[in-house]
């Protein structure tokens, strides 16, 4: 019998996950289908019960349900529970189990590019949901020196206070981070500043960026933000948000099927869908 997978969110029409996951199922010759479901917050509890009742084998969760879904699951993996957000659910032995492949996907994407991440001095820009997953994941993998800067300083302070792992972290204002940018080996941009349609936005000036640094911007629309363009001009190595997006999808597929999908193929579909070259 065909297995049914999906993604739930509000809104959901924009999601590129169905294109990627359906292609991966076809490519692996699996009799599965992946469908977008528009679920509003007031229907979340009923939706999860209904999905279980009709035998949905697994699903992704996008905005605004990544935290709200946790009480409706049977189990949550340790890292996802610590972060407090789930983006992938798998049906195993009668239970819905939650994972955070955004976090794991980001770590895989970054560690593919940088060796000795644990020895680097890292700056995370932003303190929203994505920053939380990234900050917790870096520390859970042994990174120690990770500062956070955010427009609203209190949110950066709260994130550091919330994180249970060993750390040497400071919360900085955007201005403070801008001034001492040259101190960091790796800079991870997680705010929505620069995301389409606000193509000219940047969280702050990167005039102090050092030449050999690595800048990762998790935005994938556009594929090259103003921040990445300027960082490249200053001699930094850069990474856009496509790798994180690919790996979070690939890890979800792997959790559901036990098969590692072709990530180059996934990346090409995403790039085409997003209008890149
Ligand atoms: P979020 O929870 O709403 O957090 C937004 C963050 O951006 C906050 O820190 C906010 O600061 C900051 N911010 C917004 N506008 C700003 C501006 N003009 N200047 C400076 N800071 C600004 O959002 P999120 O879920 O973390 O997502 C953030 C970005 O990550 C989005 O662009 C999203 O598309 C991207 N993302 C990518 C992937 C991927 O797979 N590549 C996965 C998840 C998210 P305040 O706290 O001061 O409001």
CSV table of C-alpha atoms and ligand atoms in Angstrom, one decimal:
chain,number,residue,atom,x,y,z
A,1,UNK,CA,0.0,0.0,0.0
A,2,UNK,CA,1.2,3.5,-0.9
A,3,UNK,CA,2.7,5.3,2.1
A,4,UNK,CA,1.7,8.9,2.7
A,5,UNK,CA,4.0,11.6,4.0
A,6,UNK,CA,3.5,15.3,4.1
A,7,UNK,CA,4.3,18.8,5.5
A,8,UNK,CA,2.0,20.8,7.7
A,9,UNK,CA,2.1,24.6,8.1
A,10,UNK,CA,0.2,27.9,7.9
A,11,UNK,CA,0.7,29.1,5.2
A,12,UNK,CA,1.9,26.1,3.2
A,13,UNK,CA,1.4,26.7,-0.5
A,14,UNK,CA,4.9,28.2,-0.8
A,15,UNK,CA,6.6,25.0,0.4
A,16,UNK,CA,9.2,23.4,-1.9
A,17,UNK,CA,9.3,20.2,0.2
A,18,UNK,CA,6.7,18.3,-1.9
A,19,UNK,CA,8.8,18.8,-5.1
A,20,UNK,CA,11.9,17.6,-3.4
A,21,UNK,CA,10.5,14.6,-1.4
A,22,UNK,CA,8.3,13.3,-4.2
A,23,UNK,CA,11.2,13.3,-6.6
A,24,UNK,CA,13.3,11.5,-4.0
A,25,UNK,CA,10.6,8.8,-3.5
A,26,UNK,CA,10.3,8.3,-7.3
A,27,UNK,CA,14.1,8.2,-7.7
A,28,UNK,CA,14.4,5.6,-5.0
A,29,UNK,CA,11.4,3.7,-6.6
A,30,UNK,CA,9.5,3.8,-3.3
A,31,UNK,CA,5.7,3.7,-3.4
A,32,UNK,CA,5.2,6.8,-1.4
A,33,UNK,CA,3.6,10.3,-1.8
A,34,UNK,CA,4.3,13.6,0.0
A,35,UNK,CA,1.5,16.1,0.3
A,36,UNK,CA,1.3,19.7,1.7
A,37,UNK,CA,-1.4,20.1,4.4
A,38,UNK,CA,-2.7,23.6,5.4
A,39,UNK,CA,-3.2,23.3,9.2
A,40,UNK,CA,-4.1,26.3,11.2
A,41,UNK,CA,-3.0,26.6,14.9
A,42,UNK,CA,-6.5,25.8,16.3
A,43,UNK,CA,-6.6,22.6,14.3
A,44,UNK,CA,-3.1,21.3,15.2
A,45,UNK,CA,-4.2,18.9,17.9
A,46,UNK,CA,-7.0,17.4,15.8
A,47,UNK,CA,-4.7,17.2,12.8
A,48,UNK,CA,-2.0,15.2,14.5
A,49,UNK,CA,-4.6,12.8,15.9
A,50,UNK,CA,-6.2,12.5,12.5
A,51,UNK,CA,-2.9,11.9,10.7
A,52,UNK,CA,-2.1,9.1,13.1
A,53,UNK,CA,-5.5,7.6,12.7
A,54,UNK,CA,-5.3,7.5,8.9
A,55,UNK,CA,-1.7,6.2,9.0
A,56,UNK,CA,0.4,9.1,7.7
A,57,UNK,CA,3.9,7.6,7.9
A,58,UNK,CA,5.8,10.8,8.6
A,59,UNK,CA,5.7,14.5,8.1
A,60,UNK,CA,7.5,17.8,8.3
A,61,UNK,CA,6.4,20.7,10.3
A,62,UNK,CA,6.9,24.3,9.3
A,63,UNK,CA,6.0,27.8,10.7
A,64,UNK,CA,4.1,28.3,13.0
A,65,UNK,CA,3.9,24.7,14.5
A,66,UNK,CA,7.5,23.7,15.3
A,67,UNK,CA,7.2,24.2,19.0
A,68,UNK,CA,3.4,23.9,19.5
A,69,UNK,CA,3.5,20.3,18.1
A,70,UNK,CA,5.7,18.9,20.9
A,71,UNK,CA,2.9,18.1,23.4
A,72,UNK,CA,1.0,16.1,20.7
A,73,UNK,CA,3.9,13.7,20.0
A,74,UNK,CA,4.6,10.4,21.7
A,75,UNK,CA,8.4,11.0,22.0
A,76,UNK,CA,10.9,13.7,21.1
A,77,UNK,CA,14.5,13.1,20.3
A,78,UNK,CA,16.9,14.6,22.9
A,79,UNK,CA,18.4,17.4,20.8
A,80,UNK,CA,15.0,18.5,19.5
A,81,UNK,CA,13.5,18.4,23.0
A,82,UNK,CA,16.4,20.6,24.3
A,83,UNK,CA,16.0,23.0,21.4
A,84,UNK,CA,12.2,22.9,22.0
A,85,UNK,CA,11.4,22.6,18.3
A,86,UNK,CA,10.5,19.7,16.0
A,87,UNK,CA,10.5,19.9,12.2
A,88,UNK,CA,10.3,16.1,11.3
A,89,UNK,CA,8.0,13.4,12.7
A,90,UNK,CA,8.3,9.7,12.0
A,91,UNK,CA,5.8,6.9,12.7
A,92,UNK,CA,7.6,4.1,14.5
A,93,UNK,CA,6.0,1.2,16.4
A,94,UNK,CA,2.7,3.0,16.9
A,95,UNK,CA,4.4,6.2,18.0
A,96,UNK,CA,4.9,9.6,16.5
A,97,UNK,CA,8.5,10.6,17.2
A,98,UNK,CA,9.8,14.1,16.7
A,99,UNK,CA,13.2,15.2,15.4
A,100,UNK,CA,14.9,18.5,14.5
A,101,UNK,CA,16.6,18.0,11.2
A,102,UNK,CA,17.0,21.8,10.7
A,103,UNK,CA,19.6,21.7,13.5
A,104,UNK,CA,21.2,18.5,12.3
A,105,UNK,CA,21.1,19.7,8.6
A,106,UNK,CA,22.8,23.0,9.5
A,107,UNK,CA,25.5,21.2,11.4
A,108,UNK,CA,26.2,18.8,8.5
A,109,UNK,CA,26.3,21.7,6.0
A,110,UNK,CA,28.7,23.7,8.1
A,111,UNK,CA,31.0,20.9,9.2
A,112,UNK,CA,31.3,19.8,5.5
A,113,UNK,CA,33.0,23.2,4.9
A,114,UNK,CA,34.9,23.7,8.1
A,115,UNK,CA,37.1,21.3,10.0
A,116,UNK,CA,37.9,21.8,13.7
A,117,UNK,CA,34.7,23.7,14.2
A,118,UNK,CA,35.0,23.2,18.0
A,119,UNK,CA,38.2,25.3,18.0
A,120,UNK,CA,36.7,28.2,16.1
A,121,UNK,CA,35.5,31.5,17.4
A,122,UNK,CA,31.9,31.8,16.2
A,123,UNK,CA,29.4,34.6,16.0
A,124,UNK,CA,25.7,33.9,15.5
A,125,UNK,CA,23.7,36.9,14.2
A,126,UNK,CA,20.0,36.6,15.3
A,127,UNK,CA,18.2,35.0,18.2
A,128,UNK,CA,15.0,33.6,16.6
A,129,UNK,CA,14.0,30.0,16.1
A,130,UNK,CA,16.7,29.2,13.5
A,131,UNK,CA,19.4,30.8,15.7
A,132,UNK,CA,18.2,28.7,18.7
A,133,UNK,CA,18.5,25.4,16.7
A,134,UNK,CA,21.9,26.4,15.4
A,135,UNK,CA,23.4,27.7,18.7
A,136,UNK,CA,22.2,24.6,20.6
A,137,UNK,CA,23.5,22.3,17.9
A,138,UNK,CA,26.9,23.9,17.7
A,139,UNK,CA,27.4,23.7,21.5
A,140,UNK,CA,26.0,20.1,21.7
A,141,UNK,CA,28.7,19.1,19.2
A,142,UNK,CA,31.5,20.7,21.3
A,143,UNK,CA,31.8,24.2,20.1
A,144,UNK,CA,32.5,26.5,23.1
A,145,UNK,CA,33.2,30.0,21.9
A,146,UNK,CA,30.0,31.1,20.3
A,147,UNK,CA,28.7,34.7,20.8
A,148,UNK,CA,25.3,35.8,19.9
A,149,UNK,CA,24.3,39.3,18.6
A,150,UNK,CA,20.7,40.4,18.0
A,151,UNK,CA,18.7,43.5,17.3
A,152,UNK,CA,16.8,42.8,20.6
A,153,UNK,CA,19.7,42.1,23.0
A,154,UNK,CA,17.5,40.5,25.7
A,155,UNK,CA,16.6,37.7,23.3
A,156,UNK,CA,20.3,36.9,22.8
A,157,UNK,CA,20.8,36.9,26.6
A,158,UNK,CA,17.8,34.6,27.1
A,159,UNK,CA,19.1,32.2,24.4
A,160,UNK,CA,22.5,31.9,26.2
A,161,UNK,CA,20.9,31.5,29.6
A,162,UNK,CA,18.5,28.8,28.2
A,163,UNK,CA,21.2,26.6,26.6
A,164,UNK,CA,22.3,23.8,28.9
A,165,UNK,CA,25.6,23.0,27.2
A,166,UNK,CA,29.1,24.1,28.3
A,167,UNK,CA,29.9,27.5,26.7
A,168,UNK,CA,31.8,30.7,26.6
A,169,UNK,CA,29.2,33.0,25.1
A,170,UNK,CA,28.6,36.7,25.2
A,171,UNK,CA,25.4,38.5,24.1
A,172,UNK,CA,26.3,41.5,22.0
A,173,UNK,CA,24.4,44.4,20.5
A,174,UNK,CA,24.6,44.7,16.7
A,175,UNK,CA,26.9,47.7,17.1
A,176,UNK,CA,29.3,45.8,19.4
A,177,UNK,CA,29.4,42.8,17.0
A,178,UNK,CA,30.0,45.1,14.1
A,179,UNK,CA,33.0,46.7,15.9
A,180,UNK,CA,34.6,43.4,16.8
A,181,UNK,CA,33.8,41.4,13.7
A,182,UNK,CA,37.4,40.8,12.9
A,183,UNK,CA,37.7,38.6,16.0
A,184,UNK,CA,35.6,35.8,14.6
A,185,UNK,CA,36.6,32.8,12.4
A,186,UNK,CA,33.0,31.9,11.5
A,187,UNK,CA,30.0,34.2,11.2
A,188,UNK,CA,26.5,32.7,10.9
A,189,UNK,CA,23.8,35.0,9.8
A,190,UNK,CA,20.3,33.7,10.9
A,191,UNK,CA,18.1,36.8,10.8
A,192,UNK,CA,15.6,37.5,8.1
A,193,UNK,CA,17.4,40.7,7.1
A,194,UNK,CA,18.3,40.4,3.4
A,195,UNK,CA,15.6,37.8,2.6
A,196,UNK,CA,13.4,38.5,-0.4
A,197,UNK,CA,11.9,41.1,-1.0
A,198,UNK,CA,14.2,43.1,1.3
A,199,UNK,CA,17.3,42.4,-0.9
A,200,UNK,CA,19.2,45.5,0.3
A,201,UNK,CA,18.9,44.8,4.0
A,202,UNK,CA,21.8,43.6,6.2
A,203,UNK,CA,21.9,43.1,9.9
A,204,UNK,CA,24.9,45.4,10.2
A,205,UNK,CA,28.0,46.7,8.2
A,206,UNK,CA,30.7,44.1,7.7
A,207,UNK,CA,33.5,46.6,7.1
A,208,UNK,CA,35.6,44.9,9.9
A,209,UNK,CA,35.3,41.4,8.5
A,210,UNK,CA,38.6,39.7,8.2
A,211,UNK,CA,39.7,38.2,4.9
A,212,UNK,CA,40.1,34.6,5.9
A,213,UNK,CA,36.8,34.3,7.8
A,214,UNK,CA,33.9,32.0,6.8
A,215,UNK,CA,30.4,33.5,6.5
A,216,UNK,CA,27.3,31.4,6.4
A,217,UNK,CA,24.0,33.0,5.7
A,218,UNK,CA,21.1,30.6,6.2
A,219,UNK,CA,18.8,32.6,3.9
A,220,UNK,CA,18.2,30.7,0.6
A,221,UNK,CA,15.9,33.3,-1.1
A,222,UNK,CA,17.9,35.0,-2.6
A,223,UNK,CA,20.7,32.4,-3.0
A,224,UNK,CA,23.2,35.3,-2.6
A,225,UNK,CA,22.3,37.9,-0.1
A,226,UNK,CA,23.8,41.3,0.0
A,227,UNK,CA,25.8,40.2,3.1
A,228,UNK,CA,27.3,37.2,1.2
A,229,UNK,CA,28.1,39.4,-1.9
A,230,UNK,CA,30.0,41.9,0.3
A,231,UNK,CA,31.7,39.1,2.4
A,232,UNK,CA,33.0,37.5,-0.9
A,233,UNK,CA,34.3,40.9,-2.0
A,234,UNK,CA,36.2,41.1,1.2
A,235,UNK,CA,37.9,37.8,0.6
A,236,UNK,CA,35.8,35.6,3.0
A,237,UNK,CA,34.6,32.1,2.1
A,238,UNK,CA,30.8,32.0,2.0
A,239,UNK,CA,27.9,29.5,2.2
A,240,UNK,CA,24.2,30.2,1.5
A,241,UNK,CA,21.2,28.5,3.1
A,242,UNK,CA,20.7,25.9,0.4
A,243,UNK,CA,23.0,23.3,2.0
A,244,UNK,CA,21.1,23.5,5.3
A,245,UNK,CA,17.8,23.2,3.4
A,246,UNK,CA,19.0,20.2,1.4
A,247,UNK,CA,20.4,18.4,4.4
A,248,UNK,CA,17.3,19.0,6.6
A,249,UNK,CA,15.3,17.4,3.8
A,250,UNK,CA,17.8,14.6,3.2
A,251,UNK,CA,17.9,13.7,7.0
A,252,UNK,CA,14.1,13.6,7.2
A,253,UNK,CA,14.0,11.3,4.2
A,254,UNK,CA,16.6,9.1,5.8
A,255,UNK,CA,14.7,9.0,9.1
A,256,UNK,CA,11.5,7.9,7.3
A,257,UNK,CA,13.0,5.4,4.8
A,258,UNK,CA,16.5,4.4,6.1
A,259,UNK,CA,17.9,5.4,2.7
A,260,UNK,CA,20.3,8.3,2.1
A,261,UNK,CA,18.8,10.3,-0.8
A,262,UNK,CA,20.8,11.8,-3.7
A,263,UNK,CA,21.5,15.3,-2.2
A,264,UNK,CA,22.9,16.7,-5.5
A,265,UNK,CA,19.6,15.9,-7.1
A,266,UNK,CA,17.7,17.5,-4.2
A,267,UNK,CA,19.9,20.6,-4.5
A,268,UNK,CA,19.3,20.9,-8.2
A,269,UNK,CA,15.6,20.8,-7.7
A,270,UNK,CA,15.7,23.4,-5.0
A,271,UNK,CA,18.0,25.7,-7.1
A,272,UNK,CA,15.7,25.4,-10.1
A,273,UNK,CA,12.6,26.0,-8.0
A,274,UNK,CA,14.2,29.0,-6.3
A,275,UNK,CA,15.3,30.4,-9.7
A,276,UNK,CA,19.0,30.1,-9.2
A,277,UNK,CA,21.7,28.8,-11.6
B,1,LIG,P1,12.4,34.3,13.6
B,1,LIG,O1,12.3,33.3,14.7
B,1,LIG,O2,11.3,35.2,13.3
B,1,LIG,O3,13.7,35.3,14.0
B,1,LIG,C1,14.0,36.4,13.2
B,1,LIG,C2,15.4,37.0,13.7
B,1,LIG,O4,15.7,38.0,12.7
B,1,LIG,C3,15.3,37.6,15.0
B,1,LIG,O5,16.6,37.5,15.7
B,1,LIG,C4,15.1,39.1,14.6
B,1,LIG,O6,15.5,40.0,15.6
B,1,LIG,C5,16.0,39.2,13.4
B,1,LIG,N1,15.6,40.3,12.5
B,1,LIG,C6,14.5,40.4,11.7
B,1,LIG,N2,14.6,41.5,10.9
B,1,LIG,C7,15.8,42.1,11.2
B,1,LIG,C8,16.5,43.3,10.8
B,1,LIG,N3,15.9,44.0,9.8
B,1,LIG,N4,17.7,43.6,11.3
B,1,LIG,C9,18.3,42.8,12.2
B,1,LIG,N5,17.7,41.6,12.7
B,1,LIG,C10,16.5,41.3,12.2
B,1,LIG,O7,12.8,33.6,12.2
B,1,LIG,P2,13.6,32.2,12.0
B,1,LIG,O8,12.7,31.1,11.9
B,1,LIG,O9,14.7,32.2,13.0
B,1,LIG,O10,14.2,32.4,10.5
B,1,LIG,C11,15.2,33.4,10.2
B,1,LIG,C12,15.7,33.3,8.8
B,1,LIG,O11,16.3,32.0,8.6
B,1,LIG,C13,14.6,33.4,7.7
B,1,LIG,O12,15.2,34.1,6.6
B,1,LIG,C14,14.4,31.9,7.2
B,1,LIG,O13,14.0,31.8,5.9
B,1,LIG,C15,15.8,31.4,7.4
B,1,LIG,N6,15.8,29.9,7.6
B,1,LIG,C16,16.5,29.1,6.7
B,1,LIG,C17,16.5,27.7,6.9
B,1,LIG,C18,17.3,26.9,5.9
B,1,LIG,O14,17.0,25.7,5.8
B,1,LIG,N7,18.3,27.4,5.2
B,1,LIG,C19,15.9,27.1,8.0
B,1,LIG,C20,15.2,28.0,8.9
B,1,LIG,C21,15.1,29.3,8.7
B,1,LIG,P3,14.6,40.5,16.8
B,1,LIG,O15,14.7,39.4,17.9
B,1,LIG,O16,15.2,41.8,17.3
B,1,LIG,O17,13.2,40.6,16.3
